[in-house]
Coordinates of C-alpha atoms in Angstrom, one line a residue:
Chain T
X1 CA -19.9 24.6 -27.7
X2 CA -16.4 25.3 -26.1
X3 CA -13.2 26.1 -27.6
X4 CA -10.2 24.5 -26.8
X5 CA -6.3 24.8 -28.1
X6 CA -4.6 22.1 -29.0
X7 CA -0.9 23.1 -29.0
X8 CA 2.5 20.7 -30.8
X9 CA 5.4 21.0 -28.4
X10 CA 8.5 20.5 -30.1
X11 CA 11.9 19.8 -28.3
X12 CA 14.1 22.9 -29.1
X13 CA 17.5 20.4 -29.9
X14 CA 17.1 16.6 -31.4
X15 CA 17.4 15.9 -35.2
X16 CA 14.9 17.6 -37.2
X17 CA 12.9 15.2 -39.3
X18 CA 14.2 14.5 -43.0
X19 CA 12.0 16.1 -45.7
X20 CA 10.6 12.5 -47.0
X21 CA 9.4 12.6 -43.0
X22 CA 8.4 16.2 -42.9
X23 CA 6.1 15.8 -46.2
X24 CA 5.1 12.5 -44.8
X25 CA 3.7 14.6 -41.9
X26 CA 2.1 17.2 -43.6
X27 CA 0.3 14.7 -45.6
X28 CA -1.4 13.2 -42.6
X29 CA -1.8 16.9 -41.1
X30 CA -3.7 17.8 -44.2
X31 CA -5.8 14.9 -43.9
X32 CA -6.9 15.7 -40.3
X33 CA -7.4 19.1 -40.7
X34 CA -10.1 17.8 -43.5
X35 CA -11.3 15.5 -41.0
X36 CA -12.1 17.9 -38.5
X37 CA -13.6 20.5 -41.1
X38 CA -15.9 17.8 -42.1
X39 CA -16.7 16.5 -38.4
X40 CA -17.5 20.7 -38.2
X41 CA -15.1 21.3 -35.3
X42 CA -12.2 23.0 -37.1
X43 CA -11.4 26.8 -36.3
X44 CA -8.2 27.7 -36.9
X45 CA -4.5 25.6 -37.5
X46 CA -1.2 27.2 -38.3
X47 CA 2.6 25.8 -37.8
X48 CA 4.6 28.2 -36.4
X49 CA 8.4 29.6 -37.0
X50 CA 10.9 28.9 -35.0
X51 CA 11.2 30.4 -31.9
X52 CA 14.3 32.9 -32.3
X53 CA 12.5 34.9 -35.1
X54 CA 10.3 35.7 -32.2
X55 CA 9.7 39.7 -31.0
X56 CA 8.6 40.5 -27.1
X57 CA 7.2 43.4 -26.4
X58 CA 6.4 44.6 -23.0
X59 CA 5.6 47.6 -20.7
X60 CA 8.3 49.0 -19.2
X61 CA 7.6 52.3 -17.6
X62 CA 6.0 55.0 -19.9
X63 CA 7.9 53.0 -22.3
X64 CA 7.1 49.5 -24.6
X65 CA 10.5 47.4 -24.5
X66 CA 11.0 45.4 -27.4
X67 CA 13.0 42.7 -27.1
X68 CA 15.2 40.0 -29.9
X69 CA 14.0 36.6 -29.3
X70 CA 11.2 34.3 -27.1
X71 CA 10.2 35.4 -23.8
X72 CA 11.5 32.3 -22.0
X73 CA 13.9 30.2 -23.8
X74 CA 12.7 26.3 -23.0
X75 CA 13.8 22.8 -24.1
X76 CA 10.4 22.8 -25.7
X77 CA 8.7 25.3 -27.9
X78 CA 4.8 25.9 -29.3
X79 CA 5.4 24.5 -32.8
X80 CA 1.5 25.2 -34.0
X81 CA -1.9 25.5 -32.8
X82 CA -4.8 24.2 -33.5
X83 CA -8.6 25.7 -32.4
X84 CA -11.5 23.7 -32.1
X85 CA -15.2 23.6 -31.5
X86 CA -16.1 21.0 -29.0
X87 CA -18.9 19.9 -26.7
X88 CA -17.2 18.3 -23.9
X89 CA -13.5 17.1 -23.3
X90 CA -13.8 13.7 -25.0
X91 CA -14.4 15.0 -27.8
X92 CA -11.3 17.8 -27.8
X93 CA -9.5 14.9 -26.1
X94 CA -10.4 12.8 -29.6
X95 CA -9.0 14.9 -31.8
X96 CA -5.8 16.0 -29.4
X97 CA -5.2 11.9 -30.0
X98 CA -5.6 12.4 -33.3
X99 CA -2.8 15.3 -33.6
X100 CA 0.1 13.5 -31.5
X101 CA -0.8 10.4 -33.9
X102 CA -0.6 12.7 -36.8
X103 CA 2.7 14.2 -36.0
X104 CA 4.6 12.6 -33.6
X105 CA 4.9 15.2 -31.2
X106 CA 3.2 15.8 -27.5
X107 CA -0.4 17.9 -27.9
X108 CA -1.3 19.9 -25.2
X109 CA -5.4 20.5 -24.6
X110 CA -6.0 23.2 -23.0
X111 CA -10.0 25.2 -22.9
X112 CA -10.8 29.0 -23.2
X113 CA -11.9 30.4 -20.6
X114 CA -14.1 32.7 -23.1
X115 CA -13.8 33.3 -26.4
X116 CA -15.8 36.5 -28.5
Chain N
X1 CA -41.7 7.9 10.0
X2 CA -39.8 5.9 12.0
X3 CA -38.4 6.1 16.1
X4 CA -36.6 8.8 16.8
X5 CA -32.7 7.8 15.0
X6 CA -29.0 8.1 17.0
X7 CA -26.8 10.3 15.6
X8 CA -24.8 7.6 14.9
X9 CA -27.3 6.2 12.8
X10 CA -28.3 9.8 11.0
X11 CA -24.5 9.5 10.0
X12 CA -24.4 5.9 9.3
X13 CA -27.3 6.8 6.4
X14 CA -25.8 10.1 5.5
X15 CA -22.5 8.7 4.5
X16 CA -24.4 5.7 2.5
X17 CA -26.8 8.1 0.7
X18 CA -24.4 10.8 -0.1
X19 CA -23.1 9.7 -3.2
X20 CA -26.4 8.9 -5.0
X21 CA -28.1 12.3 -3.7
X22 CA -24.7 14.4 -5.1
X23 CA -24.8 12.4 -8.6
X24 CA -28.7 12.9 -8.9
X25 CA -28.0 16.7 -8.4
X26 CA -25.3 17.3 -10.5
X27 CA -27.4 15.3 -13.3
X28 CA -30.4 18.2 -12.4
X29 CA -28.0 21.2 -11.4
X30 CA -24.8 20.4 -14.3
X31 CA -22.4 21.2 -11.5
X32 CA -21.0 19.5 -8.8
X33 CA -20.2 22.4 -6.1
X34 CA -23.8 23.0 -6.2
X35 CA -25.2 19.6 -5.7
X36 CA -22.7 19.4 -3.3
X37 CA -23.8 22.4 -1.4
X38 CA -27.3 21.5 -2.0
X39 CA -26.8 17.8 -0.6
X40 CA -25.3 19.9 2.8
X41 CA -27.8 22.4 2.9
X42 CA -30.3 19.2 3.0
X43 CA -28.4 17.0 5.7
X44 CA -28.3 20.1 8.2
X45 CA -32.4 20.5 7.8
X46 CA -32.0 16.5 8.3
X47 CA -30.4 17.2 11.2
X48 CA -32.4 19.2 12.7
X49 CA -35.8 17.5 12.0
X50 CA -35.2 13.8 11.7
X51 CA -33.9 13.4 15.3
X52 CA -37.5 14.8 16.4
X53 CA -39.5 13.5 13.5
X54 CA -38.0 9.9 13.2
X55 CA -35.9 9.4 9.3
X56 CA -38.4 9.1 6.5
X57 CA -39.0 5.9 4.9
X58 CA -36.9 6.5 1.9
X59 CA -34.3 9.2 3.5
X60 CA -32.4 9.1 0.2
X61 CA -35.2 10.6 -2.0
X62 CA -36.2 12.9 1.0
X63 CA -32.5 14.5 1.1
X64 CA -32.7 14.5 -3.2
X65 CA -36.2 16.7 -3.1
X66 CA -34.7 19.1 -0.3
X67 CA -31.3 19.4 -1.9
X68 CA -33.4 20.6 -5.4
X69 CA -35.6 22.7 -3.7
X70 CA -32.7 24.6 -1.7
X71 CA -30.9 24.6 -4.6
X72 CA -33.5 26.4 -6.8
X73 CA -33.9 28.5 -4.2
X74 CA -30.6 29.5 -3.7
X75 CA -30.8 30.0 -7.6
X76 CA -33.7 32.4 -7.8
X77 CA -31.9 34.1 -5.2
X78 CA -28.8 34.4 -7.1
X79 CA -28.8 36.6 -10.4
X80 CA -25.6 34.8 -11.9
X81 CA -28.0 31.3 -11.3
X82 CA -30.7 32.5 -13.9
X83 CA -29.2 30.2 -16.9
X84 CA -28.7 27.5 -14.7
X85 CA -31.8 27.3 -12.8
X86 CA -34.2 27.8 -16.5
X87 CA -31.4 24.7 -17.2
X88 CA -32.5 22.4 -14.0
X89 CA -36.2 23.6 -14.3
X90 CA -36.7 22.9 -17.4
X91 CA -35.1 19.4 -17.2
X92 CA -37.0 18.4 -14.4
X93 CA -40.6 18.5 -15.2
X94 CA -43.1 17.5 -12.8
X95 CA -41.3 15.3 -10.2
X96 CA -40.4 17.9 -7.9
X97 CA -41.9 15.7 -4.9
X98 CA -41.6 12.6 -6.5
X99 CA -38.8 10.0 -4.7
X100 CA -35.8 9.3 -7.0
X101 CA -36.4 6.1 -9.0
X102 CA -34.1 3.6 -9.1
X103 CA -32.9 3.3 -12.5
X104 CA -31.9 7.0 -13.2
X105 CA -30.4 7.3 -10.4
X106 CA -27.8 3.8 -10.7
X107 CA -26.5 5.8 -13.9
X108 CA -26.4 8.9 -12.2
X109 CA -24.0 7.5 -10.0
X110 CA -22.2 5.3 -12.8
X111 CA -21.8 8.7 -14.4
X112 CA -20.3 10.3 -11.4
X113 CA -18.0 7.4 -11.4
X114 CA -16.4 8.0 -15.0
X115 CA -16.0 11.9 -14.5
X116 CA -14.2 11.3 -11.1
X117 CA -12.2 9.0 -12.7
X118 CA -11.8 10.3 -15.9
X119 CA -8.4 9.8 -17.0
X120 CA -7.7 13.9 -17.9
X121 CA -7.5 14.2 -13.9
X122 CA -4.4 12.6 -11.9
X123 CA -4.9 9.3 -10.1
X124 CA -4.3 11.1 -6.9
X125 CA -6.9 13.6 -7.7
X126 CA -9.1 10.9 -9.0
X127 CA -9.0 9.3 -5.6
X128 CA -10.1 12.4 -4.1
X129 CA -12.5 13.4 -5.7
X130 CA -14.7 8.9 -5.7
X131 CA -13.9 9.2 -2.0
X132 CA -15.4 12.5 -1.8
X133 CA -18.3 12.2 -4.1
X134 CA -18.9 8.6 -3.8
X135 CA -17.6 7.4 -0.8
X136 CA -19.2 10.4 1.1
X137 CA -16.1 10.8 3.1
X138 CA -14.9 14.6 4.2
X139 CA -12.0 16.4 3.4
X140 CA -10.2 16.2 6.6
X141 CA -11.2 12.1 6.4
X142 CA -9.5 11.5 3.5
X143 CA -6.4 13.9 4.2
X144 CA -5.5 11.4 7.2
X145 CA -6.1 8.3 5.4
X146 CA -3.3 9.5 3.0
X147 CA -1.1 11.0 5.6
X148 CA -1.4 14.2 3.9
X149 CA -1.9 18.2 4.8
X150 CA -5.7 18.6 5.1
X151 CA -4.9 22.0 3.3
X152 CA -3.2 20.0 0.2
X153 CA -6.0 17.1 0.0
X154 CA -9.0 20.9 0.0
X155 CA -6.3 21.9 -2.9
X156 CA -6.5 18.9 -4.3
X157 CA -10.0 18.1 -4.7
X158 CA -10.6 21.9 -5.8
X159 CA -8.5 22.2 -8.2
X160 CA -10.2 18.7 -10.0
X161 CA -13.6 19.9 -9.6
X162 CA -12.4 23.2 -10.8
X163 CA -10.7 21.5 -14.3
X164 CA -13.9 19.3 -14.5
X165 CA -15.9 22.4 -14.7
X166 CA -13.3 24.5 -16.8
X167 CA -12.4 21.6 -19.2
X168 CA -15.9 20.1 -19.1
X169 CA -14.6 16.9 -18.4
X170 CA -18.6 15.3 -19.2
X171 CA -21.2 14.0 -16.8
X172 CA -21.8 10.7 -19.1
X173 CA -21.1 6.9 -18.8
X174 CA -18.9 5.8 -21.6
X175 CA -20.0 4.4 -25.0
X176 CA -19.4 0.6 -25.1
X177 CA -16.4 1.3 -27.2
X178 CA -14.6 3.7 -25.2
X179 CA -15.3 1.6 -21.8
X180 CA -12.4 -0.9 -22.3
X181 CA -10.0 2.1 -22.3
X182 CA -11.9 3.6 -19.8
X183 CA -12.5 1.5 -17.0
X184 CA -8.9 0.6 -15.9
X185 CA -8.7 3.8 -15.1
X186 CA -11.5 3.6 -13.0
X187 CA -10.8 0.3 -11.3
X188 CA -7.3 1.3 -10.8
X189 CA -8.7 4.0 -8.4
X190 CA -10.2 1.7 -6.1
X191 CA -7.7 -0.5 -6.0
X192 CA -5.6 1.9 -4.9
X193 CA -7.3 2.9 -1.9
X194 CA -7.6 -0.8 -1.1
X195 CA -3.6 -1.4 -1.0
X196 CA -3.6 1.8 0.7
X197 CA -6.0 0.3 2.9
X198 CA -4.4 -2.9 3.2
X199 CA -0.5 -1.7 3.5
X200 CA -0.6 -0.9 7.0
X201 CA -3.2 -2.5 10.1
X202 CA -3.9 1.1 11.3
X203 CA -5.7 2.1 7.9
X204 CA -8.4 -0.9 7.5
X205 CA -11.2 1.7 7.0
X206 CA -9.9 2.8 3.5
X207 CA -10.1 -1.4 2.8
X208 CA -13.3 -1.1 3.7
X209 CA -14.0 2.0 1.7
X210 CA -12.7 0.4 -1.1
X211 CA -14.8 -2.8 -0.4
X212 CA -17.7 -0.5 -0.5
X213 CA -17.0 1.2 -3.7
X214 CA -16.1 -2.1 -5.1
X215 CA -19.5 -3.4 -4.7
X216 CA -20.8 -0.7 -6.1
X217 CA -19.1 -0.9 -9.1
X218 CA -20.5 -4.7 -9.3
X219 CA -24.2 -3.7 -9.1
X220 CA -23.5 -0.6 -11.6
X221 CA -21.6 -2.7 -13.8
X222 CA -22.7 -6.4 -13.4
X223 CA -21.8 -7.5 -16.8
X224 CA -17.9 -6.3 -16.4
X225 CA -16.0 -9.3 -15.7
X226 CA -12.9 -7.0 -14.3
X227 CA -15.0 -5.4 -11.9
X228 CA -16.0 -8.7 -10.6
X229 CA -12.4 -9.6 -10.4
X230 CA -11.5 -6.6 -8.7
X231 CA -14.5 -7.4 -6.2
X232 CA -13.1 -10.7 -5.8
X233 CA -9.5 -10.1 -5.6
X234 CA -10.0 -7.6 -2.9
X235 CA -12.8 -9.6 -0.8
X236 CA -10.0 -12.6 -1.3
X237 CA -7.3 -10.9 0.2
X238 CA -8.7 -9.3 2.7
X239 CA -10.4 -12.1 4.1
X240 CA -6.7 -13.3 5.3
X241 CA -6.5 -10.1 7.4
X242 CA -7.0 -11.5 10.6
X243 CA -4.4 -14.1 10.1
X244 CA -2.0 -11.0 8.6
X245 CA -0.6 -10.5 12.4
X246 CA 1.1 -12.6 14.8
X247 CA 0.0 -12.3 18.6
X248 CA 2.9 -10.3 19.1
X249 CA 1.3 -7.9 16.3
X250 CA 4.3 -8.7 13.8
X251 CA 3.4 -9.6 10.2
X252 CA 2.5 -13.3 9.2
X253 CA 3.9 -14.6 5.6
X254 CA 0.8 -16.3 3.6
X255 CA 2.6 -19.6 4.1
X256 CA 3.2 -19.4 7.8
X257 CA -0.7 -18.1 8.6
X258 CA -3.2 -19.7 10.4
X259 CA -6.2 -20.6 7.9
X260 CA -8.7 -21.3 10.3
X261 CA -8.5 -17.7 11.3
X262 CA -9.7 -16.3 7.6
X263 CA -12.7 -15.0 7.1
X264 CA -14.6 -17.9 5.6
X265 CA -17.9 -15.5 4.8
X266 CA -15.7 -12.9 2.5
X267 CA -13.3 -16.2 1.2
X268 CA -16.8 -17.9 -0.2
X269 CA -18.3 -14.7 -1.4
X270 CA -15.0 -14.2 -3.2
X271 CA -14.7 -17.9 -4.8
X272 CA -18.4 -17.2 -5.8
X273 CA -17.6 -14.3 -7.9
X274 CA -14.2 -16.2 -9.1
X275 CA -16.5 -19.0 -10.9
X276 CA -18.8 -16.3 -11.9
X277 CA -15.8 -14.6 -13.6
X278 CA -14.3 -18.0 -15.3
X279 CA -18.1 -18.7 -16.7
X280 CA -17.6 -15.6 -18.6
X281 CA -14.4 -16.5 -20.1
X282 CA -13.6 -12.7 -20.7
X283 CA -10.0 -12.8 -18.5
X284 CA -8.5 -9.5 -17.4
X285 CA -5.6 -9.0 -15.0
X286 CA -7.7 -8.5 -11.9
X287 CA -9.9 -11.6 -12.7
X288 CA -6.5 -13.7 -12.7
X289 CA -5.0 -11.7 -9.7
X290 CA -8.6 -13.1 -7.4
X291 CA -8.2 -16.1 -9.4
X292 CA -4.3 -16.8 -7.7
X293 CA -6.0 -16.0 -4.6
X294 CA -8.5 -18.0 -5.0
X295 CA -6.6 -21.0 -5.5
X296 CA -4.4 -20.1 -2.0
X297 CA -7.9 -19.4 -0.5
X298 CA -9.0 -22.7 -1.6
X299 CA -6.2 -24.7 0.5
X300 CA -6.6 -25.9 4.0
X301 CA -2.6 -25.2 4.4
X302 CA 0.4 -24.1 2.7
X303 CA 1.9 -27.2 1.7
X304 CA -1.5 -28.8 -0.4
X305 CA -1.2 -25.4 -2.2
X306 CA -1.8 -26.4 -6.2
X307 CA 1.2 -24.9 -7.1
X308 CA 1.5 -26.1 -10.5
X309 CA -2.3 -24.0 -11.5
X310 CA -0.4 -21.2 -9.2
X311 CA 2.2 -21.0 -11.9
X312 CA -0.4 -21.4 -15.4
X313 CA -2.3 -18.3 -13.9
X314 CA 1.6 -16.0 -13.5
X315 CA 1.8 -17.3 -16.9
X316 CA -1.3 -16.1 -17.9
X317 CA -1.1 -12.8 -15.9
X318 CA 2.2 -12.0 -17.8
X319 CA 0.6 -12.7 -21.0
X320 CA -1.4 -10.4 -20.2
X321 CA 0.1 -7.4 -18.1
X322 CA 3.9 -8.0 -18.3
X323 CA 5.7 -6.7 -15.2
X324 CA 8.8 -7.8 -13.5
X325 CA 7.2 -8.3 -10.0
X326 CA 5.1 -10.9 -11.6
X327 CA 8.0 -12.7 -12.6
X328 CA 9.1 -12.8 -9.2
X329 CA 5.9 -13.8 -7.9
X330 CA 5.8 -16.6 -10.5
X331 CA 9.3 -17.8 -9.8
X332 CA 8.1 -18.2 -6.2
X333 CA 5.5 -20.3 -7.4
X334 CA 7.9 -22.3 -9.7
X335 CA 10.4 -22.7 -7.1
X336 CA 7.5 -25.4 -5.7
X337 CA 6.9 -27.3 -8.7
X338 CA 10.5 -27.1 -10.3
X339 CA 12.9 -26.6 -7.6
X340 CA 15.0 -23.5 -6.1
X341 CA 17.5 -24.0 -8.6
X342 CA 15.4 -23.3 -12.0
X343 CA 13.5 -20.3 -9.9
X344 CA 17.0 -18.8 -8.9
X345 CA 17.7 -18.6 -13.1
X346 CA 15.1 -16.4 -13.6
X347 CA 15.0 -14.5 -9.8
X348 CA 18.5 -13.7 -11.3
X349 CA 17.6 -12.5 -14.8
X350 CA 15.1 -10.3 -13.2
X351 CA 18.3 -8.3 -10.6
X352 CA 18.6 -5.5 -12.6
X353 CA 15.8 -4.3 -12.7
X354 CA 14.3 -5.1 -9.1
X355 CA 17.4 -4.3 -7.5
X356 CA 16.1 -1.3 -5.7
X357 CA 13.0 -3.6 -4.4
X358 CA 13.7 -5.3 -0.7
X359 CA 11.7 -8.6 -1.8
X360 CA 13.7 -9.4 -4.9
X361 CA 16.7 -9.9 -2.5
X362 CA 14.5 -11.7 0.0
X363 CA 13.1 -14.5 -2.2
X364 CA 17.0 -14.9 -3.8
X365 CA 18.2 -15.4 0.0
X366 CA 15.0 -18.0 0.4
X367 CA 16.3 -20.2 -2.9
X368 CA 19.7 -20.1 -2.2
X369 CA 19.5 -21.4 1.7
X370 CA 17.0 -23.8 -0.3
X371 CA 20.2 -25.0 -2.1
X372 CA 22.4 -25.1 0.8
X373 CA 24.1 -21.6 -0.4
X374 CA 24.0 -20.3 2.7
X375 CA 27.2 -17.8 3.0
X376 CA 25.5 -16.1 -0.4
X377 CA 21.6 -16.6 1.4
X378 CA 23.1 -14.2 4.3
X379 CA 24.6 -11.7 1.9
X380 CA 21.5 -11.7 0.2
X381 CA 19.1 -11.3 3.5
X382 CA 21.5 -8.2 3.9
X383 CA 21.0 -6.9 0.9
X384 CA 17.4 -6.9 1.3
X385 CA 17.6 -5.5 4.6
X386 CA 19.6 -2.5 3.2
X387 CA 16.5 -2.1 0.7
X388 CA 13.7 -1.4 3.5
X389 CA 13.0 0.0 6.1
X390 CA 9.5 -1.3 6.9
X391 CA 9.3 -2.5 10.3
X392 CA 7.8 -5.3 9.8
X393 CA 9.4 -6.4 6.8
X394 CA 12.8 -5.4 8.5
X395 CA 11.3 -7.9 11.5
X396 CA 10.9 -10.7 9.1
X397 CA 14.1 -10.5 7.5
X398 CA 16.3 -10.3 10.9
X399 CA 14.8 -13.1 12.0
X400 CA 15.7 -15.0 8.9
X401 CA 19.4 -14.0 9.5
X402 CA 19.2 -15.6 12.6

């Protein structure tokens, strides 16, 4: 069984959706996130904050630099995540189509290399 | 064993058997840079022996057995191999020595088919990787047929078999119900090597390629009426390929051709699979592509051309895939059974959008010296001269202006 991350882009400017939308949404999240506990595949989902209350660290030196903010600012951001268990890319690619339909928003599928 | 072969002939088999051999090994090795290298490894002992020792009856089975063997070898050899060889041993019990049957291996290749084209790769890198894999053709061979780096086409075909592995795009023919969504993708591959093929007199090889993989698709997939009508539409069209160029080597418009110069053998073979495709009722774009060819194919000149079923099948076509350069095509075919003037209506409802495309201009110049327009025929021959610059077309056009 391989991993693979299925990851909601979100464009960075463009209307937010209204709340009737929003908990529109999250009802059909909920739902597939049920789906894919009961089809066994489901790791790990989480929605993300936006991306300016993000912190970068890096090496700089002997020191770590921390820096205010994203480490690249881009028209679109990683919204949330998704991990799943999956024997082959048809059927991560199954329930990526799943996601985009769910929210409205590209899904990138991407695999793990490894994973512990 | 037979007389000693020609090299020519060792290649001639090579090329044929390469695909089947690579698909049966990647079924027995799960991965496709070591059937590959395995298939190699066999051809090079093939090389060596079979101009001495005459080609074996069945020379695809013999370079199948060789390929495993070196390939296990090569295994044992290799520490990092141990998973994979307990893998391919354990999965191929007892017909080490035994010649490939038939069966296994026609899915083998139908499954080497769908992960080539499996739409998670790019169509270019689909293309690739069925001439590669399938079409047995090297690297270098299919850089030149797309006018492309033979560094970028190795990059290319590395980088798919590299995401295939790393993404585990599967090794697995498609379940009924995924195969509709799955095998446009699939014939859209071949048909692009055909028009490849086909766009310019110099590439006729990647026609023929194309031809090839097309009737392989037929015989792995008899009961898919598109893949007939791909078949079809492609034997149809290039059966007019010797009437395609004048003496002088310019370009010859369908109407203007000379039909006894088709190739009657590929224009009945391509009628053939036409009916075959209308018995199943089951119409798909390509079907009524061949079909549009098949009633031009059908008549002895341009002017008894049955323009009026040349129009029902546009219809039909739009109906089905919707795309402005079928308009066009089917106000071509209305300008014959209603006059240039109810054509031009719709030629010039479709401007906007084909502006940028030479032949929109060129059939609006046709209808409007059809109407006696002929100051607004010349601007529009200029227009569409400004729009390419295609030798041949350009050819065409000038001599239009007069």
């Amino acid at each position: 069984m391989a991993h693979y991350l299925l990851s909601v882009y979100q464009p960075a400017e463009g209307e937010p959706p209204s709340d009737a939308e929003l908990q529109e949404i999250m009802g059909r999240v909920a739902q597939l996130q049920q789906d894919m506990q009961d089809a066994g595949v489901w790791v790990f989902s989480g929605g993300l904050e936006a991306p300016d209350t993000a912190t970068v660290l890096a090496q700089g030196g002997d020191d770590v630099l921390v820096t205010d903010g994203p480490f690249v600012e881009l028209k679109e951001y990683l919204g949330g995540l998704t991990i799943i268990a999956a024997p082959d890319l048809d059927a991560a690619l199954h329930w990526g189509r799943r996601s985009t339909e769910a929210i409205g928003l590209p899904i990138e599928v991407r695999p793990f290399q490894w994973s512990p | 064993m037979t007389a000693a072969p020609s090299s020519a002939g060792i290649s001639r088999i090579f090329a044929e058997e390469y695909g089947r051999c690579v698909a049966t090994l990647t079924r027995v090795l799960h991965d496709i840079d070591l059937a590959e290298e395995a298939v190699q490894d066999a051809v090079t002992v093939a090389l060596t022996r079979w101009p001495a020792e005459g080609v074996p009856p069945n020379p695809g089975g013999w370079i199948v057995t060789t390929a495993r063997r070196r390939a296990l070898d090569r295994l044992r050899r290799d520490a990092v191999g141990r998973d994979k060889e307990a893998r391919a041993v354990r999965e191929t019990p007892a017909e080490q020595d035994e010649p490939e049957e038939e069966g296994p291996v026609r899915d083998d290749r139908l499954r080497l088919v769908f992960t080539c084209c499996h739409p998670a790769l790019a169509l270019p890198a689909r293309v690739a990787l069925t001439l590669r894999l399938l079409g047995g053709l090297s690297t270098p061979e299919i850089a030149r047929a797309f006018l492309v780096p033979e560094a970028t086409m190795a990059q290319r075909i590395v980088r798919a078999k590299n995401k295939i592995r790393a993404a585990r795009i599967p090794y697995r023919v498609p379940r009924d119900a995924d195969l509709p969504e799955r095998l446009p993708g699939v014939l859209a591959v071949v048909y692009l090597v055909f028009t490849e093929g086909h766009a310019t007199a110099t590439r006729t090889d990647l026609a023929a390629e194309a031809i090839r993989l097309g009737r392989l698709l037929a015989e792995l997939m008899p009961d898919e009426p598109e893949v007939l009508g791909l078949l079809a539409l492609m034997l149809l069209t290039e059966a007019r390929r010797p009437a395609r160029t004048g003496p002088d080597g310019t370009r010859v418009l369908l109407a203007d051709q000379d039909r006894t110069r088709w190739d009657r053998d590929l224009v009945r073979e391509g009628l053939e699979l036409v009916r075959r495709c209308l018995r199943r009722d089951r119409p798909g774009p390509y079907q009524v592509q061949a079909a549009i060819n098949a009633v031009h194919a059908s008549a002895p000149d341009a002017a008894s051309t049955d323009w009026h079923q040349v129009v029902a099948l546009h219809d039909q076509l739009l109906a089905l895939a919707p795309s402005p350069t079928v308009a066009l095509n089917r106000a071509v075919a209305l300008a014959e059974t209603e006059g240039p003037a109810a054509a031009l209506a719709i030629v010039d409802d479709l401007a906007e959008r084909l502006d940028r495309y030479h032949l929109l201009h060129a059939v609006r110049a046709d209808l409007l010296r059809r109407l006696g327009r002929d100051d607004e025929a010349r601007a529009a021959l200029d227009a569409a001269l400004a729009r390419t610059d295609d030798p041949d077309d350009r050819a065409l056009l000038e001599a239009r202006r007069g």
